[in-house]
Short mmCIF file of C-alpha atoms in Angstrom, two decimals:
data_model
loop_
_atom_site.label_atom_id
_atom_site.label_comp_id
_atom_site.label_asym_id
_atom_site.label_seq_id
_atom_site.Cartn_x
_atom_site.Cartn_y
_atom_site.Cartn_z
CA MET A 1254 -1.81 26.88 6.81
CA LEU A 1255 -1.79 27.57 3.07
CA ASN A 1256 1.80 26.42 2.65
CA ALA A 1257 1.10 23.19 4.52
CA TRP A 1258 -1.99 22.54 2.39
CA LEU A 1259 -0.13 23.21 -0.85
CA ARG A 1260 2.76 21.01 0.27
CA HIS A 1261 0.35 18.17 1.04
CA ASN A 1262 -1.23 18.51 -2.39
CA ARG A 1263 2.17 18.57 -4.05
CA GLN A 1264 3.26 15.40 -2.24
CA GLN A 1265 0.02 13.61 -3.07
CA TYR A 1266 0.30 14.61 -6.70
CA HIS A 1267 3.87 13.32 -6.70
CA VAL A 1268 2.51 9.89 -5.68
CA PHE A 1269 -0.13 10.16 -8.41
CA VAL A 1270 2.47 10.92 -11.08
CA ARG A 1271 4.72 8.09 -9.96
CA LEU A 1272 1.82 5.66 -10.16
CA ILE A 1273 1.08 6.80 -13.70
CA ASP A 1274 4.75 6.46 -14.66
CA PHE A 1275 4.77 2.96 -13.17
CA LEU A 1276 1.74 1.88 -15.22
CA LEU A 1277 3.10 3.37 -18.43
CA GLY A 1278 6.37 1.56 -17.80
CA GLN A 1279 4.45 -1.72 -17.41
CA GLY A 1280 2.83 -1.29 -20.84
CA PHE A 1281 -0.58 0.03 -19.78
CA ASP A 1282 -2.39 2.50 -22.05
CA PRO A 1283 -4.50 5.42 -20.73
CA VAL A 1284 -8.22 5.60 -21.53
CA PRO A 1285 -9.77 8.97 -20.55
CA THR A 1286 -13.29 8.63 -19.11
CA PRO A 1287 -15.98 11.31 -18.57
CA PRO A 1288 -16.92 12.40 -15.01
CA THR A 1289 -20.58 11.49 -15.60
CA ARG A 1290 -22.32 8.44 -17.05
CA ASP A 1291 -26.05 8.05 -17.72
CA ALA A 1292 -26.68 11.41 -16.00
CA GLU A 1293 -24.95 10.23 -12.82
CA TYR A 1294 -21.59 11.11 -11.32
CA ARG A 1295 -18.84 8.60 -12.06
CA GLN A 1296 -18.55 6.02 -9.28
CA ASP A 1297 -16.44 3.55 -11.24
CA HIS A 1298 -14.12 3.82 -14.23
CA THR A 1299 -14.53 0.25 -15.46
CA ARG A 1300 -17.85 0.53 -17.28
CA ALA A 1301 -16.86 3.88 -18.80
CA MET A 1302 -13.60 2.42 -20.13
CA LEU A 1303 -15.36 -0.60 -21.60
CA ASP A 1304 -17.97 1.64 -23.24
CA ILE A 1305 -15.17 3.50 -25.01
CA LEU A 1306 -13.20 0.38 -25.97
CA SER A 1307 -16.35 -1.32 -27.29
CA SER A 1308 -16.85 1.54 -29.75
CA PHE A 1309 -13.83 0.35 -31.78
CA ARG A 1310 -14.40 -2.29 -34.43
CA ASP A 1311 -11.16 -4.04 -33.57
CA TRP A 1312 -11.91 -4.05 -29.84
CA ASP A 1313 -11.10 -7.77 -29.65
CA SER A 1314 -7.79 -7.62 -31.52
CA ARG A 1315 -5.45 -7.36 -28.52
CA ARG A 1316 -5.10 -9.83 -25.68
CA PRO A 1317 -4.30 -9.02 -23.06
CA LEU A 1318 -5.42 -5.41 -23.36
CA LYS A 1319 -3.88 -3.42 -20.50
CA VAL A 1320 -5.49 -0.05 -19.80
CA PHE A 1321 -6.03 2.46 -17.02
CA SER A 1322 -8.09 5.56 -16.34
CA THR A 1323 -7.69 8.37 -13.82
CA GLY A 1324 -9.94 10.84 -12.07
CA PRO A 1325 -12.04 11.19 -8.91
CA LEU A 1326 -14.87 8.79 -8.09
CA TYR A 1327 -18.06 9.93 -6.39
CA GLN A 1328 -18.96 8.28 -3.07
CA PRO A 1329 -22.77 8.46 -2.65
CA ARG A 1330 -22.72 7.55 1.05
CA THR A 1331 -20.51 10.51 1.94
CA SER A 1332 -21.25 12.83 -1.01
CA GLN A 1333 -17.49 13.15 -1.47
CA TRP A 1334 -15.03 12.50 -4.27
CA THR A 1335 -12.02 10.17 -3.98
CA GLU A 1336 -9.07 10.40 -6.36
CA ALA A 1337 -8.48 7.03 -8.01
CA ILE A 1338 -6.60 5.23 -10.76
CA ASP A 1339 -8.48 2.28 -12.22
CA VAL A 1340 -6.36 -0.45 -13.84
CA GLU A 1341 -7.73 -3.23 -16.06
CA ILE A 1342 -6.08 -6.29 -17.59
CA LEU A 1343 -8.59 -7.57 -20.16
CA ASP A 1344 -7.33 -11.10 -20.64
CA GLY A 1345 -10.35 -13.18 -21.65
CA ASN A 1346 -10.17 -15.25 -18.43
CA GLU A 1347 -6.60 -16.45 -18.85
CA PRO A 1348 -5.92 -18.92 -16.00
CA ASP A 1349 -2.78 -17.14 -14.78
CA GLY A 1350 -4.24 -13.63 -15.03
CA ASP A 1351 -5.04 -13.34 -11.32
CA ALA A 1352 -1.51 -14.28 -10.28
CA GLN A 1353 -0.04 -11.81 -12.78
CA ALA A 1354 -2.21 -9.00 -11.39
CA LEU A 1355 -1.30 -9.77 -7.78
CA GLU A 1356 2.39 -9.98 -8.59
CA LEU A 1357 2.07 -6.64 -10.41
CA ILE A 1358 0.58 -4.89 -7.39
CA GLY A 1359 3.30 -6.50 -5.30
CA THR A 1360 5.81 -4.31 -7.14
CA ILE A 1361 3.89 -1.03 -6.82
CA MET A 1362 4.62 -0.12 -3.20
CA PRO A 1363 8.34 -1.00 -3.34
CA THR A 1364 8.59 1.16 -6.48
CA LEU A 1365 6.96 4.12 -4.71
CA ALA A 1366 8.80 3.70 -1.43
CA GLU A 1367 12.26 3.32 -3.02
CA GLU A 1368 14.73 3.15 -0.12
CA ILE A 1369 12.15 3.74 2.65
CA PRO A 1370 11.85 0.68 4.94
CA GLN A 1371 8.29 -0.56 4.55
CA ASP A 1372 5.85 -1.48 7.28
CA GLU A 1373 3.65 -4.56 7.16
CA LEU A 1374 0.73 -4.51 4.74
CA PHE A 1375 -2.28 -6.82 4.80
CA LEU A 1376 -3.62 -8.41 1.64
CA VAL A 1377 -7.10 -9.86 2.18
CA VAL A 1378 -8.30 -12.23 -0.54
CA GLY A 1379 -11.78 -13.59 -1.19
CA HIS A 1380 -13.52 -15.43 -4.01
CA VAL A 1381 -17.06 -14.64 -5.18
CA GLY A 1382 -17.44 -17.97 -6.97
CA TRP A 1383 -16.37 -20.01 -3.96
CA LEU A 1384 -18.78 -18.11 -1.73
CA GLY A 1385 -21.60 -18.91 -4.14
CA THR A 1386 -20.67 -22.60 -4.12
CA VAL A 1387 -20.63 -22.72 -0.31
CA LEU A 1388 -24.01 -21.00 -0.04
CA SER A 1389 -25.47 -23.45 -2.57
CA ARG A 1390 -24.07 -26.41 -0.62
CA LEU A 1391 -25.82 -24.99 2.44
CA GLY A 1392 -29.10 -25.39 0.57
CA MET A 1393 -29.70 -21.66 0.55
CA PRO A 1394 -32.33 -20.35 -1.92
CA VAL A 1395 -31.07 -18.18 -4.77
CA ASP A 1396 -32.83 -15.06 -3.48
CA ALA A 1397 -31.19 -15.46 -0.06
CA GLN A 1398 -27.80 -15.90 -1.73
CA GLN A 1399 -28.34 -12.66 -3.62
CA GLU A 1400 -29.24 -10.88 -0.38
CA ILE A 1401 -26.00 -12.08 1.23
CA HIS A 1402 -23.88 -11.05 -1.75
CA THR A 1403 -25.52 -7.61 -1.69
CA ALA A 1404 -24.95 -7.26 2.05
CA PHE A 1405 -21.27 -8.15 1.74
CA ARG A 1406 -20.81 -5.74 -1.20
CA GLN A 1407 -22.32 -2.96 0.91
CA GLY A 1408 -20.30 -3.89 3.99
CA ASP A 1409 -23.48 -4.73 5.92
CA LEU A 1410 -22.21 -7.64 8.00
CA VAL A 1411 -25.24 -7.50 10.32
CA ALA A 1412 -27.63 -8.21 7.44
CA ALA A 1413 -25.37 -10.98 6.13
CA ASP A 1414 -25.22 -12.59 9.57
CA HIS A 1415 -29.02 -12.43 9.80
CA TRP A 1416 -29.35 -14.55 6.67
CA LEU A 1417 -26.57 -16.94 7.68
CA SER A 1418 -27.85 -17.49 11.23
CA ARG A 1419 -30.34 -20.09 9.98
CA TYR A 1420 -27.67 -22.32 8.44
CA ASP A 1421 -24.68 -24.43 9.45
CA SER A 1422 -22.53 -22.32 11.79
CA ARG A 1423 -19.33 -23.85 10.39
CA VAL A 1424 -19.57 -21.54 7.40
CA ARG A 1425 -18.81 -18.56 9.64
CA SER A 1426 -15.21 -19.72 9.94
CA LEU A 1427 -14.80 -18.85 6.24
CA LEU A 1428 -16.10 -15.31 6.74
CA VAL A 1429 -13.27 -13.98 8.92
CA PRO A 1430 -9.66 -13.42 7.82
CA LYS A 1431 -7.59 -16.61 8.06
CA SER A 1432 -4.19 -17.75 6.90
CA ALA A 1433 -4.15 -20.10 3.92
CA HIS A 1434 -3.25 -23.13 6.06
CA GLU A 1435 -6.37 -22.51 8.19
CA PHE A 1436 -8.70 -21.35 5.42
CA PHE A 1437 -8.34 -24.07 2.81
CA PRO A 1438 -8.89 -27.07 5.11
CA ALA A 1439 -12.09 -25.36 6.30
CA LEU A 1440 -13.16 -24.66 2.71
CA GLU A 1441 -12.37 -28.27 1.75
CA GLU A 1442 -15.40 -29.38 3.79
CA TRP A 1443 -17.62 -27.50 1.35
CA ILE A 1444 -15.64 -27.74 -1.89
CA PRO A 1445 -13.70 -31.05 -1.98
CA GLY A 1446 -10.40 -30.78 -3.82
CA ILE A 1447 -10.19 -26.99 -3.53
CA THR A 1448 -6.87 -27.10 -1.67
CA ALA A 1449 -5.18 -28.53 -4.76
CA ALA A 1450 -6.57 -25.60 -6.77
CA GLN A 1451 -5.24 -23.00 -4.34
CA PRO A 1452 -3.77 -20.10 -6.33
CA HIS A 1453 -0.14 -19.20 -5.73
CA TRP A 1454 1.67 -15.96 -6.43
CA ALA A 1455 4.74 -14.12 -5.20
CA VAL A 1456 4.14 -11.29 -2.72
CA PRO A 1457 6.62 -9.07 -0.83
CA ASP A 1458 7.95 -10.51 2.42
CA HIS A 1459 6.37 -7.75 4.54
CA TRP A 1460 2.84 -8.57 3.32
CA THR A 1461 0.52 -10.69 5.43
CA VAL A 1462 -2.00 -12.60 3.29
CA ARG A 1463 -5.38 -13.57 4.72
CA TRP A 1464 -8.34 -15.32 3.10
CA ASP A 1465 -11.93 -14.25 3.83
CA LEU A 1466 -15.03 -15.15 1.78
CA SER A 1467 -16.91 -12.13 3.16
CA LEU A 1468 -14.71 -10.01 0.87
CA THR A 1469 -16.70 -9.89 -2.37
CA GLY A 1470 -15.74 -6.52 -3.86
CA SER A 1471 -18.18 -3.63 -4.05
CA TRP A 1472 -19.50 -4.26 -7.58
CA PRO A 1473 -21.78 -7.07 -8.84
CA TYR A 1474 -19.56 -7.72 -11.87
CA TYR A 1475 -16.90 -9.43 -9.72
CA THR A 1476 -17.06 -13.17 -10.37
CA GLY A 1477 -13.89 -14.75 -8.99
CA LEU A 1478 -10.85 -13.78 -6.94
CA VAL A 1479 -11.14 -10.42 -5.14
CA PHE A 1480 -8.51 -8.65 -3.05
CA SER A 1481 -7.85 -5.60 -0.90
CA LEU A 1482 -4.48 -4.24 0.26
CA GLY A 1483 -4.30 -2.04 3.34
CA HIS A 1484 -2.56 -1.05 6.55
CA PRO A 1485 -4.22 -1.13 10.02
CA GLU A 1486 -3.41 2.54 10.68
CA ILE A 1487 -4.77 3.77 7.34
CA GLY A 1488 -8.55 3.98 7.30
CA HIS A 1489 -8.96 3.27 3.59
CA PRO A 1490 -7.59 0.52 1.32
CA LEU A 1491 -4.48 1.36 -0.66
CA LEU A 1492 -5.97 -0.63 -3.52
CA ASN A 1493 -8.68 -3.19 -4.17
CA GLY A 1494 -10.04 -5.16 -7.11
CA GLY A 1495 -10.61 -8.59 -8.54
CA ARG A 1496 -11.66 -10.86 -11.38
CA PHE A 1497 -14.68 -9.58 -13.31
CA SER A 1498 -17.04 -10.36 -16.17
CA LEU A 1499 -19.10 -7.59 -17.72
CA THR A 1500 -21.25 -7.19 -20.82
CA GLN A 1501 -21.30 -3.76 -22.45
CA GLY A 1502 -23.71 -3.56 -25.37
CA ARG A 1503 -23.02 -6.59 -27.57
CA HIS A 1504 -19.57 -7.25 -26.16
CA SER A 1505 -18.54 -9.40 -23.20
CA TRP A 1506 -15.40 -8.44 -21.33
CA HIS A 1507 -13.42 -10.62 -18.94
CA GLY A 1508 -10.37 -9.68 -16.96
CA VAL A 1509 -8.91 -8.65 -13.65
CA GLY A 1510 -8.75 -5.07 -12.46
CA PHE A 1511 -7.93 -2.98 -9.43
CA THR A 1512 -8.29 0.58 -8.21
CA LEU A 1513 -5.34 2.50 -6.74
CA TYR A 1514 -6.02 5.26 -4.21
CA PRO A 1515 -3.26 7.91 -4.23
CA ASP A 1516 -4.28 9.66 -0.98
CA PRO A 1517 -4.11 6.55 1.27
CA MET A 1518 -0.87 5.59 -0.47
CA HIS A 1519 0.54 9.03 0.29
CA ARG A 1520 -0.50 8.68 3.94
CA TYR A 1521 1.15 5.27 4.15
CA LEU A 1522 4.40 6.55 2.65
CA GLY A 1523 4.31 9.60 4.93
CA MET A 1524 3.86 7.31 7.93
CA LEU A 1525 6.96 5.35 6.90
CA ASP A 1526 9.29 8.34 6.70
CA GLY A 1527 7.84 10.54 9.42
CA GLY A 1528 5.74 12.72 7.13
CA GLN A 1529 8.58 13.76 4.85
CA TYR A 1530 7.35 11.93 1.74
#
């Protein structure tokens, strides 16, 4: 029992170290963050990192500023801690920043897996701004829109459906995962010309990409593209993140970030090679 537990920890830590090495090799700088913030356990590295970066007078001297922070995050719903690596590309809303971030995460799993044949992964993509536009076109009051955004962030699809049930049922087709060739024609009904603005990026061949406006990210600072990478047999995302805008003190930060979860990644890699990873 003890040996198996120690072996599991060793393997998981090996994944953690390789992720750190990958980020360092890509030019990211570490920013240590405290485990508590405002007398509460850390649930997110982003604000803590920006607090620290904002304390420097030359905080705005580098663009893009590529940073990461490590350490467990507290999950209030389960009263448990989840090991995580939070990655931020502070780019000042560069138009190609989203594509660069998605192409970066497309290289992470092949780097970890090395010669192990990889199974299919699912990348689900949403867009907070597009969802807001659709809800406005429905004629939905601002307070109702806020309720729907909150429900989606909390994963409460029942509450979201309650609010949406009073409006045009066609919008529901945008709130389930669809391929791009199905999703964008449906979105075009609400946002004319959006198909021409469809973002493009290179992803590994074994990834399946689906679009779903019910994916909004779990934090209110997400403003644009959001994404989550997972596997159907792993009960937790391997990573998730998106485009954000956040004001800390007198400073406004814009960029794209994502959180890597070493334990689900270890489980995925172990599944690929029969538990030997």
